[in-house]
Amino acid sequence: IVDPASSKAMDDKGEFHNFDFKGILKPLFDLFDKDKGGTISNEEFMECHSILLNSVMMHPESSESDAVFGGDFSSIDSNGDNEIDFGEFVAWQSAILKDCGIPKHVLPEVM
């Protein structure tokens, strides 16, 4: 249940709910895919990274370690095609959110 990519989330009361991580991320991905080509360029990524970092750091349950907000473009672009596709974007966000300290049930509010 600690994996953001899982389909379930537990709220503060210990109750399970459905959780669509990819569904939450898709509008964000689309927002930063400015040319609507289905991928994020390095330039688009730099803007995206900055905005996402600020969003996570504004949440009261984030931690100081979130300031690192892992990854540079080349480490996220796992296939080396100089573009970040949706799968790479989801994998990057999943890895970050596993350790950020923000409970899954509040991620829709943060995102």
mmCIF file of C-alpha atoms in Angstrom:
data_model
loop_
_atom_site.group_PDB
_atom_site.id
_atom_site.type_symbol
_atom_site.label_atom_id
_atom_site.label_comp_id
_atom_site.label_asym_id
_atom_site.label_seq_id
_atom_site.Cartn_x
_atom_site.Cartn_y
_atom_site.Cartn_z
ATOM 1 C CA ILE A 1 0.000 0.000 0.000
ATOM 2 C CA VAL A 2 3.007 2.316 0.301
ATOM 3 C CA ASP A 3 3.554 2.099 -3.462
ATOM 4 C CA PRO A 4 1.917 5.115 -5.180
ATOM 5 C CA ALA A 5 1.415 2.981 -8.276
ATOM 6 C CA SER A 6 -0.838 0.566 -6.383
ATOM 7 C CA SER A 7 -4.579 0.710 -6.896
ATOM 8 C CA LYS A 8 -5.465 1.095 -3.204
ATOM 9 C CA ALA A 9 -4.876 3.790 -0.610
ATOM 10 C CA MET A 10 -5.485 3.850 3.127
ATOM 11 C CA ASP A 11 -6.839 7.021 4.692
ATOM 12 C CA ASP A 12 -6.102 8.371 8.180
ATOM 13 C CA LYS A 13 -8.912 6.211 9.584
ATOM 14 C CA GLY A 14 -7.397 2.998 8.189
ATOM 15 C CA GLU A 15 -10.039 2.616 5.493
ATOM 16 C CA PHE A 16 -9.058 1.461 1.996
ATOM 17 C CA HIS A 17 -10.091 3.364 -1.117
ATOM 18 C CA ASN A 18 -9.451 2.998 -4.825
ATOM 19 C CA PHE A 19 -6.501 5.037 -6.023
ATOM 20 C CA ASP A 20 -5.709 5.858 -9.658
ATOM 21 C CA PHE A 21 -2.127 7.145 -9.635
ATOM 22 C CA LYS A 22 -1.795 7.241 -13.416
ATOM 23 C CA GLY A 23 -5.136 9.020 -13.661
ATOM 24 C CA ILE A 24 -3.913 11.677 -11.232
ATOM 25 C CA LEU A 25 -0.653 12.164 -13.130
ATOM 26 C CA LYS A 26 -2.038 12.208 -16.697
ATOM 27 C CA PRO A 27 -3.428 15.776 -16.600
ATOM 28 C CA LEU A 28 -0.167 16.983 -15.058
ATOM 29 C CA PHE A 29 1.858 15.207 -17.736
ATOM 30 C CA ASP A 30 -0.376 16.672 -20.452
ATOM 31 C CA LEU A 31 0.011 20.159 -19.022
ATOM 32 C CA PHE A 32 3.779 20.041 -19.397
ATOM 33 C CA ASP A 33 3.734 18.327 -22.778
ATOM 34 C CA LYS A 34 3.362 21.767 -24.332
ATOM 35 C CA ASP A 35 3.759 20.656 -27.929
ATOM 36 C CA LYS A 36 1.244 17.817 -27.329
ATOM 37 C CA GLY A 37 3.679 15.342 -28.868
ATOM 38 C CA GLY A 38 3.114 12.723 -26.157
ATOM 39 C CA THR A 39 6.501 13.270 -24.522
ATOM 40 C CA ILE A 40 8.232 15.864 -22.350
ATOM 41 C CA SER A 41 11.368 17.511 -23.733
ATOM 42 C CA ASN A 42 14.291 18.557 -21.551
ATOM 43 C CA GLU A 43 13.039 22.162 -21.578
ATOM 44 C CA GLU A 44 9.508 21.110 -20.627
ATOM 45 C CA PHE A 45 10.960 18.855 -17.917
ATOM 46 C CA MET A 46 12.892 21.677 -16.253
ATOM 47 C CA GLU A 47 9.696 23.692 -15.850
ATOM 48 C CA CYS A 48 7.741 20.619 -14.719
ATOM 49 C CA HIS A 49 10.367 19.617 -12.172
ATOM 50 C CA SER A 50 10.390 23.066 -10.585
ATOM 51 C CA ILE A 51 6.604 23.247 -10.255
ATOM 52 C CA LEU A 52 6.315 19.703 -8.872
ATOM 53 C CA LEU A 53 9.048 20.361 -6.323
ATOM 54 C CA ASN A 54 7.284 23.484 -5.113
ATOM 55 C CA SER A 55 3.961 21.608 -4.864
ATOM 56 C CA VAL A 56 5.445 18.808 -2.778
ATOM 57 C CA MET A 57 7.406 21.154 -0.511
ATOM 58 C CA MET A 58 4.287 23.233 0.236
ATOM 59 C CA HIS A 59 2.539 20.251 1.801
ATOM 60 C CA PRO A 60 2.822 20.232 5.623
ATOM 61 C CA GLU A 61 3.674 16.514 5.682
ATOM 62 C CA SER A 62 6.599 16.799 3.280
ATOM 63 C CA SER A 63 10.105 16.382 4.624
ATOM 64 C CA GLU A 64 13.366 18.258 4.141
ATOM 65 C CA SER A 65 14.653 15.347 2.081
ATOM 66 C CA ASP A 66 11.936 16.108 -0.466
ATOM 67 C CA ALA A 67 13.929 19.187 -1.481
ATOM 68 C CA VAL A 68 16.224 16.888 -3.432
ATOM 69 C CA PHE A 69 13.186 15.680 -5.420
ATOM 70 C CA GLY A 70 15.327 13.099 -7.197
ATOM 71 C CA GLY A 71 16.339 12.710 -10.717
ATOM 72 C CA ASP A 72 17.748 14.622 -13.562
ATOM 73 C CA PHE A 73 16.444 14.423 -17.096
ATOM 74 C CA SER A 74 18.879 11.756 -18.274
ATOM 75 C CA SER A 75 18.169 9.456 -15.322
ATOM 76 C CA ILE A 76 14.409 9.695 -15.903
ATOM 77 C CA ASP A 77 14.722 9.209 -19.669
ATOM 78 C CA SER A 78 15.326 5.493 -19.192
ATOM 79 C CA ASN A 79 15.320 4.613 -22.893
ATOM 80 C CA GLY A 80 17.735 7.425 -23.824
ATOM 81 C CA ASP A 81 15.599 8.986 -26.572
ATOM 82 C CA ASN A 82 15.918 12.527 -25.119
ATOM 83 C CA GLU A 83 12.203 12.603 -24.288
ATOM 84 C CA ILE A 84 10.249 11.551 -21.191
ATOM 85 C CA ASP A 85 7.215 9.491 -22.112
ATOM 86 C CA PHE A 86 4.245 8.933 -19.810
ATOM 87 C CA GLY A 87 5.575 5.608 -18.505
ATOM 88 C CA GLU A 88 8.906 7.196 -17.567
ATOM 89 C CA PHE A 89 7.058 10.105 -15.945
ATOM 90 C CA VAL A 90 4.910 7.748 -13.857
ATOM 91 C CA ALA A 91 7.954 5.693 -12.795
ATOM 92 C CA TRP A 92 9.800 8.884 -11.764
ATOM 93 C CA GLN A 93 6.862 10.237 -9.749
ATOM 94 C CA SER A 94 6.221 6.855 -8.138
ATOM 95 C CA ALA A 95 9.838 6.598 -6.964
ATOM 96 C CA ILE A 96 9.742 10.110 -5.507
ATOM 97 C CA LEU A 97 6.386 9.771 -3.780
ATOM 98 C CA LYS A 98 7.288 6.484 -2.094
ATOM 99 C CA ASP A 99 9.662 8.388 0.183
ATOM 100 C CA CYS A 100 8.170 11.889 0.363
ATOM 101 C CA GLY A 101 6.107 11.449 3.526
ATOM 102 C CA ILE A 102 2.815 12.570 1.979
ATOM 103 C CA PRO A 103 0.021 10.024 2.543
ATOM 104 C CA LYS A 104 -1.419 8.629 -0.699
ATOM 105 C CA HIS A 105 -4.954 9.707 0.121
ATOM 106 C CA VAL A 106 -3.913 13.394 -0.005
ATOM 107 C CA LEU A 107 -1.939 13.123 -3.267
ATOM 108 C CA PRO A 108 -4.936 14.194 -5.390
ATOM 109 C CA GLU A 109 -5.050 17.443 -3.393
ATOM 110 C CA VAL A 110 -1.301 18.004 -3.799
ATOM 111 C CA MET A 111 -1.259 17.188 -7.489
#
